[in-house]
mmCIF file of C-alpha atoms in Angstrom:
data_model
loop_
_atom_site.group_PDB
_atom_site.id
_atom_site.type_symbol
_atom_site.label_atom_id
_atom_site.label_comp_id
_atom_site.label_asym_id
_atom_site.label_seq_id
_atom_site.Cartn_x
_atom_site.Cartn_y
_atom_site.Cartn_z
ATOM 1 C CA UNK A 1482 39.679 12.105 -55.617
ATOM 2 C CA UNK A 1483 40.432 8.842 -53.698
ATOM 3 C CA UNK A 1484 38.340 6.944 -51.673
ATOM 4 C CA UNK A 1485 39.200 8.256 -48.439
ATOM 5 C CA UNK A 1486 38.376 12.038 -49.161
ATOM 6 C CA UNK A 1487 35.255 10.815 -50.502
ATOM 7 C CA UNK A 1488 34.250 9.381 -47.411
ATOM 8 C CA UNK A 1489 35.610 12.283 -45.196
ATOM 9 C CA UNK A 1490 33.520 14.523 -47.455
ATOM 10 C CA UNK A 1491 30.581 12.678 -47.067
ATOM 11 C CA UNK A 1492 31.033 12.680 -43.046
ATOM 12 C CA UNK A 1493 32.030 16.222 -43.209
ATOM 13 C CA UNK A 1494 28.417 16.884 -44.828
ATOM 14 C CA UNK A 1495 26.486 15.050 -42.807
ATOM 15 C CA UNK A 1496 28.328 16.210 -39.392
ATOM 16 C CA UNK A 1497 27.894 20.096 -40.825
ATOM 17 C CA UNK A 1498 24.066 19.316 -41.753
ATOM 18 C CA UNK A 1499 23.409 17.953 -37.846
ATOM 19 C CA UNK A 1500 25.416 20.556 -36.263
ATOM 20 C CA UNK A 1501 23.312 23.221 -38.049
ATOM 21 C CA UNK A 1502 20.019 21.592 -37.153
ATOM 22 C CA UNK A 1503 18.045 23.769 -34.207
ATOM 23 C CA UNK A 1504 16.373 21.423 -31.955
ATOM 24 C CA UNK A 1505 12.788 21.233 -32.378
ATOM 25 C CA UNK A 1506 10.415 21.774 -29.799
ATOM 26 C CA UNK A 1507 6.827 20.748 -29.222
ATOM 27 C CA UNK A 1508 5.476 23.980 -30.432
ATOM 28 C CA UNK A 1509 3.678 25.487 -27.195
ATOM 29 C CA UNK A 1510 1.455 28.237 -27.349
ATOM 30 C CA UNK A 1511 1.751 31.158 -25.052
ATOM 31 C CA UNK A 1512 -0.037 34.073 -23.717
ATOM 32 C CA UNK A 1513 0.557 36.983 -21.726
ATOM 33 C CA UNK A 1514 -1.586 38.020 -19.009
ATOM 34 C CA UNK A 1515 -1.642 41.422 -17.524
ATOM 35 C CA UNK A 1516 -3.808 42.978 -14.844
ATOM 36 C CA UNK A 1517 -3.751 46.481 -14.035
ATOM 37 C CA UNK A 1518 -5.215 47.942 -11.105
ATOM 38 C CA UNK A 1519 -6.706 51.138 -11.374
ATOM 39 C CA UNK A 1520 -7.379 52.849 -8.020
ATOM 40 C CA UNK A 1521 -9.875 55.594 -6.881
ATOM 41 C CA UNK A 1522 -7.218 58.221 -7.046
ATOM 42 C CA UNK A 1523 -6.537 57.493 -10.441
ATOM 43 C CA UNK A 1524 -3.241 55.775 -9.619
ATOM 44 C CA UNK A 1525 -2.252 52.405 -12.179
ATOM 45 C CA UNK A 1526 -0.598 49.801 -10.874
ATOM 46 C CA UNK A 1527 0.708 46.495 -12.279
ATOM 47 C CA UNK A 1528 -1.246 43.412 -10.379
ATOM 48 C CA UNK A 1529 -0.295 40.556 -12.227
ATOM 49 C CA UNK A 1530 2.261 40.017 -15.475
ATOM 50 C CA UNK A 1531 2.473 36.396 -16.184
ATOM 51 C CA UNK A 1532 3.324 34.285 -19.256
ATOM 52 C CA UNK A 1533 0.955 31.349 -19.360
ATOM 53 C CA UNK A 1534 2.165 28.230 -21.048
ATOM 54 C CA UNK A 1535 -0.882 26.619 -22.675
ATOM 55 C CA UNK A 1536 -1.129 22.791 -22.224
ATOM 56 C CA UNK A 1537 -0.686 20.469 -24.961
ATOM 57 C CA UNK A 1538 -2.112 17.115 -24.152
ATOM 58 C CA UNK A 1539 -5.660 15.927 -24.686
ATOM 59 C CA UNK A 1540 -7.275 16.299 -21.063
ATOM 60 C CA UNK A 1541 -4.833 18.411 -19.686
ATOM 61 C CA UNK A 1542 -6.041 21.630 -17.694
ATOM 62 C CA UNK A 1543 -3.594 23.958 -15.666
ATOM 63 C CA UNK A 1544 -4.953 26.188 -12.834
ATOM 64 C CA UNK A 1545 -3.180 29.286 -12.035
ATOM 65 C CA UNK A 1546 -4.513 31.460 -8.685
ATOM 66 C CA UNK A 1547 -3.491 35.177 -8.532
ATOM 67 C CA UNK A 1548 -4.016 37.473 -5.848
ATOM 68 C CA UNK A 1549 -5.776 40.978 -6.977
ATOM 69 C CA UNK A 1550 -5.220 42.473 -3.589
ATOM 70 C CA UNK A 1551 -5.700 41.397 0.098
ATOM 71 C CA UNK A 1552 -9.583 40.133 -0.433
ATOM 72 C CA UNK A 1553 -9.785 39.404 -4.146
ATOM 73 C CA UNK A 1554 -8.368 36.551 -6.376
ATOM 74 C CA UNK A 1555 -8.231 35.730 -9.963
ATOM 75 C CA UNK A 1556 -8.436 32.202 -11.042
ATOM 76 C CA UNK A 1557 -7.188 30.961 -14.376
ATOM 77 C CA UNK A 1558 -7.909 27.929 -15.765
ATOM 78 C CA UNK A 1559 -6.386 26.699 -19.104
ATOM 79 C CA UNK A 1560 -6.920 23.622 -21.593
ATOM 80 C CA UNK A 1561 -5.238 23.438 -25.092
ATOM 81 C CA UNK A 1562 -8.504 24.539 -26.456
ATOM 82 C CA UNK A 1563 -9.811 27.681 -24.185
ATOM 83 C CA UNK A 1564 -8.649 29.921 -21.116
ATOM 84 C CA UNK A 1565 -11.424 30.330 -18.363
ATOM 85 C CA UNK A 1566 -11.575 33.450 -16.159
ATOM 86 C CA UNK A 1567 -12.841 33.574 -12.543
ATOM 87 C CA UNK A 1568 -12.762 35.889 -9.409
ATOM 88 C CA UNK A 1569 -13.341 35.367 -5.757
ATOM 89 C CA UNK A 1570 -13.402 37.814 -3.104
ATOM 90 C CA UNK A 1571 -14.210 41.313 -3.095
ATOM 91 C CA UNK A 1572 -14.316 42.062 -6.704
ATOM 92 C CA UNK A 1573 -16.744 41.754 -9.532
ATOM 93 C CA UNK A 1574 -17.988 38.147 -10.141
ATOM 94 C CA UNK A 1575 -16.997 36.868 -13.595
ATOM 95 C CA UNK A 1576 -16.559 33.460 -15.416
ATOM 96 C CA UNK A 1577 -15.400 34.224 -18.937
ATOM 97 C CA UNK A 1578 -14.149 31.646 -20.968
ATOM 98 C CA UNK A 1579 -12.242 32.534 -24.289
ATOM 99 C CA UNK A 1580 -11.302 30.002 -27.115
ATOM 100 C CA UNK A 1581 -7.549 29.800 -28.202
ATOM 101 C CA UNK A 1582 -8.688 29.930 -31.478
ATOM 102 C CA UNK A 1583 -10.607 33.427 -30.768
ATOM 103 C CA UNK A 1584 -7.663 34.614 -28.966
ATOM 104 C CA UNK A 1585 -5.138 33.693 -31.655
ATOM 105 C CA UNK A 1586 -7.252 35.216 -34.491
ATOM 106 C CA UNK A 1587 -7.976 38.441 -32.519
ATOM 107 C CA UNK A 1588 -4.384 38.980 -31.120
ATOM 108 C CA UNK A 1589 -5.861 40.122 -27.528
ATOM 109 C CA UNK A 1590 -9.107 40.365 -25.386
ATOM 110 C CA UNK A 1591 -9.610 42.421 -22.483
ATOM 111 C CA UNK A 1592 -11.967 42.385 -19.549
ATOM 112 C CA UNK A 1593 -13.041 45.127 -16.920
ATOM 113 C CA UNK A 1594 -13.802 44.067 -13.369
ATOM 114 C CA UNK A 1595 -15.171 46.397 -10.739
ATOM 115 C CA UNK A 1596 -13.903 46.027 -7.063
ATOM 116 C CA UNK A 1597 -15.989 46.517 -3.863
ATOM 117 C CA UNK A 1598 -13.922 49.517 -2.784
ATOM 118 C CA UNK A 1599 -14.704 51.439 -6.089
ATOM 119 C CA UNK A 1600 -11.274 50.730 -7.717
ATOM 120 C CA UNK A 1601 -11.123 48.550 -10.739
ATOM 121 C CA UNK A 1602 -8.795 46.264 -12.638
ATOM 122 C CA UNK A 1603 -7.979 46.085 -16.575
ATOM 123 C CA UNK A 1604 -7.223 42.517 -17.206
ATOM 124 C CA UNK A 1605 -5.611 41.815 -20.777
ATOM 125 C CA UNK A 1606 -4.847 38.427 -22.313
ATOM 126 C CA UNK A 1607 -2.552 38.715 -25.650
ATOM 127 C CA UNK A 1608 -0.874 36.096 -28.068
ATOM 128 C CA UNK A 1609 2.376 35.523 -27.250
ATOM 129 C CA UNK A 1610 5.095 36.637 -24.374
ATOM 130 C CA UNK A 1611 7.865 39.139 -24.922
ATOM 131 C CA UNK B 1347 3.868 -4.352 -32.168
ATOM 132 C CA UNK B 1348 0.533 -3.753 -33.574
ATOM 133 C CA UNK B 1349 -2.577 -6.075 -32.597
ATOM 134 C CA UNK B 1350 -3.078 -7.435 -36.138
ATOM 135 C CA UNK B 1351 0.597 -8.698 -36.163
ATOM 136 C CA UNK B 1352 0.428 -10.457 -32.916
ATOM 137 C CA UNK B 1353 -2.965 -12.359 -33.548
ATOM 138 C CA UNK B 1354 -1.687 -14.905 -35.842
ATOM 139 C CA UNK B 1355 1.390 -15.648 -33.581
ATOM 140 C CA UNK B 1356 -1.250 -16.217 -30.924
ATOM 141 C CA UNK B 1357 -3.224 -18.604 -33.283
ATOM 142 C CA UNK B 1358 -0.186 -20.439 -33.961
ATOM 143 C CA UNK B 1359 0.916 -21.009 -30.125
ATOM 144 C CA UNK B 1360 -2.476 -21.891 -28.982
ATOM 145 C CA UNK B 1361 -3.215 -24.381 -31.945
ATOM 146 C CA UNK B 1362 0.468 -26.075 -30.941
ATOM 147 C CA UNK B 1363 -0.821 -26.387 -27.544
ATOM 148 C CA UNK B 1364 -4.443 -27.347 -28.514
ATOM 149 C CA UNK B 1365 -2.938 -30.072 -30.503
ATOM 150 C CA UNK B 1366 -0.796 -31.491 -27.348
ATOM 151 C CA UNK B 1367 -3.987 -31.284 -25.223
ATOM 152 C CA UNK B 1368 -5.972 -33.306 -27.486
ATOM 153 C CA UNK B 1369 -3.311 -35.937 -27.865
ATOM 154 C CA UNK B 1370 -2.420 -35.797 -24.294
ATOM 155 C CA UNK B 1371 -1.946 -39.637 -22.870
ATOM 156 C CA UNK B 1372 -2.982 -38.277 -19.021
ATOM 157 C CA UNK B 1373 -4.617 -35.510 -17.629
ATOM 158 C CA UNK B 1374 -3.820 -34.235 -13.816
ATOM 159 C CA UNK B 1375 -6.204 -34.199 -11.313
ATOM 160 C CA UNK B 1376 -8.111 -30.869 -10.382
ATOM 161 C CA UNK B 1377 -6.154 -28.579 -7.947
ATOM 162 C CA UNK B 1378 -7.117 -26.662 -5.196
ATOM 163 C CA UNK B 1379 -5.216 -24.454 -3.035
ATOM 164 C CA UNK B 1380 -2.978 -21.586 -4.152
ATOM 165 C CA UNK B 1381 -2.773 -20.766 -7.720
ATOM 166 C CA UNK B 1382 -0.762 -17.879 -9.416
ATOM 167 C CA UNK B 1383 -0.697 -16.853 -12.883
ATOM 168 C CA UNK B 1384 1.836 -14.250 -15.111
ATOM 169 C CA UNK B 1385 0.049 -12.804 -18.312
ATOM 170 C CA UNK B 1386 1.633 -11.165 -20.998
ATOM 171 C CA UNK B 1387 0.009 -9.523 -24.217
ATOM 172 C CA UNK B 1388 -1.506 -6.382 -25.633
ATOM 173 C CA UNK B 1389 -4.398 -3.919 -24.879
ATOM 174 C CA UNK B 1390 -6.084 -1.670 -26.968
ATOM 175 C CA UNK B 1391 -8.326 1.499 -26.172
ATOM 176 C CA UNK B 1392 -11.719 1.825 -27.208
ATOM 177 C CA UNK B 1393 -14.601 4.341 -26.005
ATOM 178 C CA UNK B 1394 -14.457 7.786 -24.606
ATOM 179 C CA UNK B 1395 -11.997 8.955 -21.861
ATOM 180 C CA UNK B 1396 -14.402 11.858 -21.123
ATOM 181 C CA UNK B 1397 -17.591 12.928 -22.808
ATOM 182 C CA UNK B 1398 -15.991 15.851 -24.235
ATOM 183 C CA UNK B 1399 -15.917 16.158 -27.842
ATOM 184 C CA UNK B 1400 -12.853 14.184 -29.487
ATOM 185 C CA UNK B 1401 -11.920 12.532 -26.175
ATOM 186 C CA UNK B 1402 -11.707 9.298 -27.484
ATOM 187 C CA UNK B 1403 -9.590 6.728 -25.401
ATOM 188 C CA UNK B 1404 -7.911 5.926 -28.317
ATOM 189 C CA UNK B 1405 -6.825 9.758 -29.085
ATOM 190 C CA UNK B 1406 -5.085 9.884 -25.537
ATOM 191 C CA UNK B 1407 -3.396 6.616 -25.661
ATOM 192 C CA UNK B 1408 -1.888 4.123 -28.059
ATOM 193 C CA UNK B 1409 -2.210 0.295 -27.983
ATOM 194 C CA UNK B 1410 -0.344 -0.560 -24.949
ATOM 195 C CA UNK B 1411 2.319 -3.515 -24.502
ATOM 196 C CA UNK B 1412 1.724 -5.303 -21.485
ATOM 197 C CA UNK B 1413 4.770 -6.967 -20.032
ATOM 198 C CA UNK B 1414 2.939 -8.512 -16.970
ATOM 199 C CA UNK B 1415 -0.306 -9.206 -15.365
ATOM 200 C CA UNK B 1416 0.100 -11.013 -12.241
ATOM 201 C CA UNK B 1417 -2.801 -12.911 -10.621
ATOM 202 C CA UNK B 1418 -2.290 -14.722 -7.127
ATOM 203 C CA UNK B 1419 -5.196 -16.091 -5.241
ATOM 204 C CA UNK B 1420 -6.627 -19.645 -4.451
ATOM 205 C CA UNK B 1421 -8.662 -22.175 -5.924
ATOM 206 C CA UNK B 1422 -11.371 -22.595 -3.307
ATOM 207 C CA UNK B 1423 -12.883 -25.372 -5.329
ATOM 208 C CA UNK B 1424 -12.015 -27.836 -8.274
ATOM 209 C CA UNK B 1425 -13.820 -25.181 -10.572
ATOM 210 C CA UNK B 1426 -13.301 -21.856 -8.623
ATOM 211 C CA UNK B 1427 -10.516 -19.652 -8.122
ATOM 212 C CA UNK B 1428 -10.683 -16.386 -5.993
ATOM 213 C CA UNK B 1429 -7.901 -13.817 -5.877
ATOM 214 C CA UNK B 1430 -6.217 -10.544 -6.823
ATOM 215 C CA UNK B 1431 -4.330 -9.272 -9.933
ATOM 216 C CA UNK B 1432 -2.025 -6.355 -10.517
ATOM 217 C CA UNK B 1433 -0.815 -5.327 -14.009
ATOM 218 C CA UNK B 1434 0.738 -2.477 -15.985
ATOM 219 C CA UNK B 1435 1.068 -1.775 -19.529
ATOM 220 C CA UNK B 1436 3.071 0.726 -21.382
ATOM 221 C CA UNK B 1437 2.544 2.537 -24.691
ATOM 222 C CA UNK B 1438 2.878 5.374 -26.860
ATOM 223 C CA UNK B 1439 0.964 8.445 -27.916
ATOM 224 C CA UNK B 1440 -2.669 7.910 -28.934
ATOM 225 C CA UNK B 1441 -4.064 9.247 -32.447
ATOM 226 C CA UNK B 1442 -4.991 12.750 -31.591
ATOM 227 C CA UNK B 1443 -3.322 14.687 -34.317
ATOM 228 C CA UNK B 1444 -2.506 17.579 -32.289
ATOM 229 C CA UNK B 1445 -0.523 15.775 -29.688
ATOM 230 C CA UNK B 1446 1.146 13.449 -32.826
ATOM 231 C CA UNK B 1447 2.158 16.701 -34.365
ATOM 232 C CA UNK B 1448 3.834 17.904 -30.942
ATOM 233 C CA UNK B 1449 5.412 14.770 -30.454
ATOM 234 C CA UNK B 1450 7.323 14.754 -33.793
ATOM 235 C CA UNK B 1451 10.651 15.575 -33.587
ATOM 236 C CA UNK B 1452 11.185 17.503 -36.725
ATOM 237 C CA UNK B 1453 14.850 18.281 -36.590
ATOM 238 C CA UNK B 1454 17.788 15.879 -37.768
ATOM 239 C CA UNK B 1455 20.427 16.543 -34.867
ATOM 240 C CA UNK B 1456 20.123 12.596 -34.105
ATOM 241 C CA UNK B 1457 18.660 13.291 -30.789
ATOM 242 C CA UNK B 1458 15.242 12.740 -29.332
ATOM 243 C CA UNK B 1459 13.989 15.992 -28.266
ATOM 244 C CA UNK B 1460 10.462 15.275 -27.343
ATOM 245 C CA UNK B 1461 9.223 12.053 -25.718
ATOM 246 C CA UNK B 1462 5.851 11.064 -25.654
ATOM 247 C CA UNK B 1463 4.291 8.018 -23.659
ATOM 248 C CA UNK B 1464 1.577 6.666 -21.865
ATOM 249 C CA UNK B 1465 1.070 3.934 -19.414
ATOM 250 C CA UNK B 1466 -1.766 2.252 -17.507
ATOM 251 C CA UNK B 1467 -1.682 0.525 -14.070
ATOM 252 C CA UNK B 1468 -4.545 -1.686 -12.526
ATOM 253 C CA UNK B 1469 -5.293 -3.843 -9.326
ATOM 254 C CA UNK B 1470 -8.231 -5.566 -8.117
ATOM 255 C CA UNK B 1471 -10.109 -8.732 -7.383
ATOM 256 C CA UNK B 1472 -11.185 -11.185 -9.757
ATOM 257 C CA UNK B 1473 -12.947 -14.826 -9.858
ATOM 258 C CA UNK B 1474 -12.540 -17.277 -12.674
ATOM 259 C CA UNK B 1475 -14.715 -20.580 -13.015
ATOM 260 C CA UNK B 1476 -12.804 -23.535 -14.571
ATOM 261 C CA UNK B 1477 -15.081 -25.706 -16.751
ATOM 262 C CA UNK B 1478 -12.966 -28.739 -17.100
ATOM 263 C CA UNK B 1479 -10.449 -28.610 -14.034
ATOM 264 C CA UNK B 1480 -9.376 -32.003 -14.349
ATOM 265 C CA UNK B 1481 -8.625 -32.178 -18.159
ATOM 266 C CA UNK B 1482 -5.527 -31.288 -19.854
ATOM 267 C CA UNK B 1483 -7.241 -28.484 -21.866
ATOM 268 C CA UNK B 1484 -9.323 -26.186 -19.292
ATOM 269 C CA UNK B 1485 -11.645 -23.428 -20.270
ATOM 270 C CA UNK B 1486 -12.374 -20.717 -18.114
ATOM 271 C CA UNK B 1487 -14.166 -17.379 -17.798
ATOM 272 C CA UNK B 1488 -13.315 -14.654 -15.367
ATOM 273 C CA UNK B 1489 -14.925 -11.772 -13.691
ATOM 274 C CA UNK B 1490 -12.931 -8.938 -11.704
ATOM 275 C CA UNK B 1491 -13.173 -5.494 -10.394
ATOM 276 C CA UNK B 1492 -10.836 -3.053 -9.506
ATOM 277 C CA UNK B 1493 -9.238 0.604 -9.544
ATOM 278 C CA UNK B 1494 -7.351 1.735 -12.513
ATOM 279 C CA UNK B 1495 -5.058 4.580 -13.452
ATOM 280 C CA UNK B 1496 -3.868 5.844 -16.810
ATOM 281 C CA UNK B 1497 -1.285 8.382 -17.893
ATOM 282 C CA UNK B 1498 0.163 10.244 -20.851
ATOM 283 C CA UNK B 1499 3.334 12.425 -20.889
ATOM 284 C CA UNK B 1500 5.142 14.549 -23.328
ATOM 285 C CA UNK B 1501 8.714 15.518 -22.388
ATOM 286 C CA UNK B 1502 9.979 18.347 -24.208
ATOM 287 C CA UNK B 1503 13.835 18.480 -23.746
ATOM 288 C CA UNK B 1504 14.514 21.613 -25.822
ATOM 289 C CA UNK B 1505 12.765 23.931 -23.041
ATOM 290 C CA UNK B 1506 12.688 21.389 -20.328
ATOM 291 C CA UNK B 1507 9.005 20.791 -19.875
ATOM 292 C CA UNK B 1508 7.336 17.936 -18.715
ATOM 293 C CA UNK B 1509 3.257 17.341 -18.969
ATOM 294 C CA UNK B 1510 1.558 14.771 -17.622
ATOM 295 C CA UNK B 1511 -2.087 13.924 -17.275
ATOM 296 C CA UNK B 1512 -3.540 11.161 -15.294
ATOM 297 C CA UNK B 1513 -6.908 9.824 -14.579
ATOM 298 C CA UNK B 1514 -7.836 7.632 -12.265
ATOM 299 C CA UNK B 1515 -11.173 5.455 -12.062
ATOM 300 C CA UNK B 1516 -12.935 1.911 -11.726
ATOM 301 C CA UNK B 1517 -13.180 -0.771 -13.910
ATOM 302 C CA UNK B 1518 -16.617 -2.186 -13.033
ATOM 303 C CA UNK B 1519 -16.810 -5.110 -15.240
ATOM 304 C CA UNK B 1520 -13.420 -6.824 -16.071
ATOM 305 C CA UNK B 1521 -14.589 -9.950 -18.329
ATOM 306 C CA UNK B 1522 -11.887 -12.432 -19.331
ATOM 307 C CA UNK B 1523 -11.808 -15.702 -21.112
ATOM 308 C CA UNK B 1524 -9.195 -18.356 -21.942
ATOM 309 C CA UNK B 1525 -8.179 -21.768 -22.338
ATOM 310 C CA UNK B 1526 -5.375 -23.393 -20.008
ATOM 311 C CA UNK B 1527 -3.146 -26.328 -21.175
ATOM 312 C CA UNK B 1528 -2.186 -28.035 -18.120
ATOM 313 C CA UNK B 1529 0.957 -29.188 -19.354
ATOM 314 C CA UNK B 1530 2.515 -30.854 -15.906
ATOM 315 C CA UNK B 1531 1.078 -30.694 -12.524
ATOM 316 C CA UNK B 1532 2.674 -27.585 -11.667
ATOM 317 C CA UNK B 1533 2.574 -25.648 -14.829
ATOM 318 C CA UNK B 1534 -0.181 -24.534 -17.286
ATOM 319 C CA UNK B 1535 -0.263 -22.174 -20.314
ATOM 320 C CA UNK B 1536 -2.571 -20.716 -22.772
ATOM 321 C CA UNK B 1537 -3.982 -17.521 -24.569
ATOM 322 C CA UNK B 1538 -6.596 -15.346 -23.192
ATOM 323 C CA UNK B 1539 -9.079 -12.452 -24.036
ATOM 324 C CA UNK B 1540 -9.823 -9.474 -21.679
ATOM 325 C CA UNK B 1541 -12.292 -6.867 -21.985
ATOM 326 C CA UNK B 1542 -12.603 -4.331 -19.189
ATOM 327 C CA UNK B 1543 -15.356 -1.777 -18.999
ATOM 328 C CA UNK B 1544 -14.778 1.369 -16.681
ATOM 329 C CA UNK B 1545 -15.145 4.766 -15.912
ATOM 330 C CA UNK B 1546 -12.498 7.736 -15.043
ATOM 331 C CA UNK B 1547 -13.613 10.044 -12.253
ATOM 332 C CA UNK B 1548 -10.719 12.166 -11.263
ATOM 333 C CA UNK B 1549 -8.102 13.730 -13.432
ATOM 334 C CA UNK B 1550 -4.468 15.318 -12.372
ATOM 335 C CA UNK B 1551 -2.278 17.487 -14.595
ATOM 336 C CA UNK B 1552 1.337 17.774 -13.337
ATOM 337 C CA UNK B 1553 3.726 20.386 -15.045
ATOM 338 C CA UNK B 1554 7.414 19.239 -14.372
ATOM 339 C CA UNK B 1555 6.491 17.399 -11.030
ATOM 340 C CA UNK B 1556 4.166 20.092 -9.921
ATOM 341 C CA UNK B 1557 0.667 19.148 -9.650
ATOM 342 C CA UNK B 1558 -1.241 22.195 -11.477
ATOM 343 C CA UNK B 1559 -4.593 21.028 -11.386
ATOM 344 C CA UNK B 1560 -6.719 18.100 -9.662
ATOM 345 C CA UNK B 1561 -10.356 17.482 -9.849
ATOM 346 C CA UNK B 1562 -13.361 15.355 -10.524
ATOM 347 C CA UNK B 1563 -14.123 14.533 -14.159
ATOM 348 C CA UNK B 1564 -17.894 15.790 -14.682
ATOM 349 C CA UNK B 1565 -18.420 14.832 -18.046
ATOM 350 C CA UNK B 1566 -17.663 11.065 -17.474
ATOM 351 C CA UNK B 1567 -18.048 8.473 -20.146
ATOM 352 C CA UNK B 1568 -17.645 4.695 -20.544
ATOM 353 C CA UNK B 1569 -14.173 2.958 -21.674
ATOM 354 C CA UNK B 1570 -13.051 -0.212 -22.494
ATOM 355 C CA UNK B 1571 -9.588 -1.671 -22.589
ATOM 356 C CA UNK B 1572 -9.463 -5.037 -24.812
ATOM 357 C CA UNK B 1573 -6.790 -7.170 -24.467
ATOM 358 C CA UNK B 1574 -5.174 -10.400 -25.480
ATOM 359 C CA UNK B 1575 -1.988 -12.565 -24.861
ATOM 360 C CA UNK B 1576 -0.665 -15.523 -23.285
ATOM 361 C CA UNK B 1577 -1.018 -16.798 -19.707
ATOM 362 C CA UNK B 1578 1.349 -18.813 -17.748
ATOM 363 C CA UNK B 1579 -0.167 -20.426 -14.539
ATOM 364 C CA UNK B 1580 1.533 -22.031 -11.496
ATOM 365 C CA UNK B 1581 -0.549 -24.985 -9.810
ATOM 366 C CA UNK B 1582 -3.031 -25.244 -12.783
#
């Protein structure tokens, strides 16, 4: 094998290694948030279906606001370590915090909330988004 | 450049000018009126960004390169200077292991897919006292106060996501000291050290360019930025 062939071979190996390497990402954590409204007549309807990307920086905080109905809101605040759920309006008041570690080990957590009109909301937070 | 590598260079340059000062044949009269300065150096974070566990300032921000710190004001007497300052510093990520891990570009596609950076900005008022304003070598002490901002960013080009967290606050005690070698009537030059003590009061998080959180920091804590470098003075 002459020198030109050897150089071509080395370049070929490097080029194929580079081309085959998938780009790396920062490795974000995702949680799926689903809220189902259970009406008094038994009717079920999905109120919220969101994929939450957890922040990655120390000190980062992300606030999401979801409307459950005309008079009730769900506020979800995420840091890289925990998720806090709070409600506002005509729905059972709650302030619940789940750690990311807890959610990752258990896979999912759920919470039931009663609305003032007698209906209820079933909230499920699960690891990963489909 | 790590701080410890910078110090010997600073000592060497300072000693050269100290030598010149000691052997200078003449000194220039003390100046009053306009004075400007340009400082360049390094700054290092100490203390806590907030009182939250693990939220050390050095975990958020790495050592910062300070390409400029501008001072402008007036010597109201031969000994006393009063003026304003503005400075910006730039650096990398801090020591937090999770962020370090996220910022690591683990592939070998020869592209930087994940960028992590930090910067700080300050502005305010300061006063300085010169001990020997008419001498070739003039030692001085300074005090300043002003608002400050610090920011950290991670930019993931693979999923096109940019996350930025900023804190703003006040530096209540900004103490500085240094020597000024008055080489000519128009220019002086010398080393300085700086320590600024402050609190961050507000935090903002942006994803892409959208503000996703803005609020007061409830668990505040003291932080210090320590700096050192070289200072060029106009009309010393």
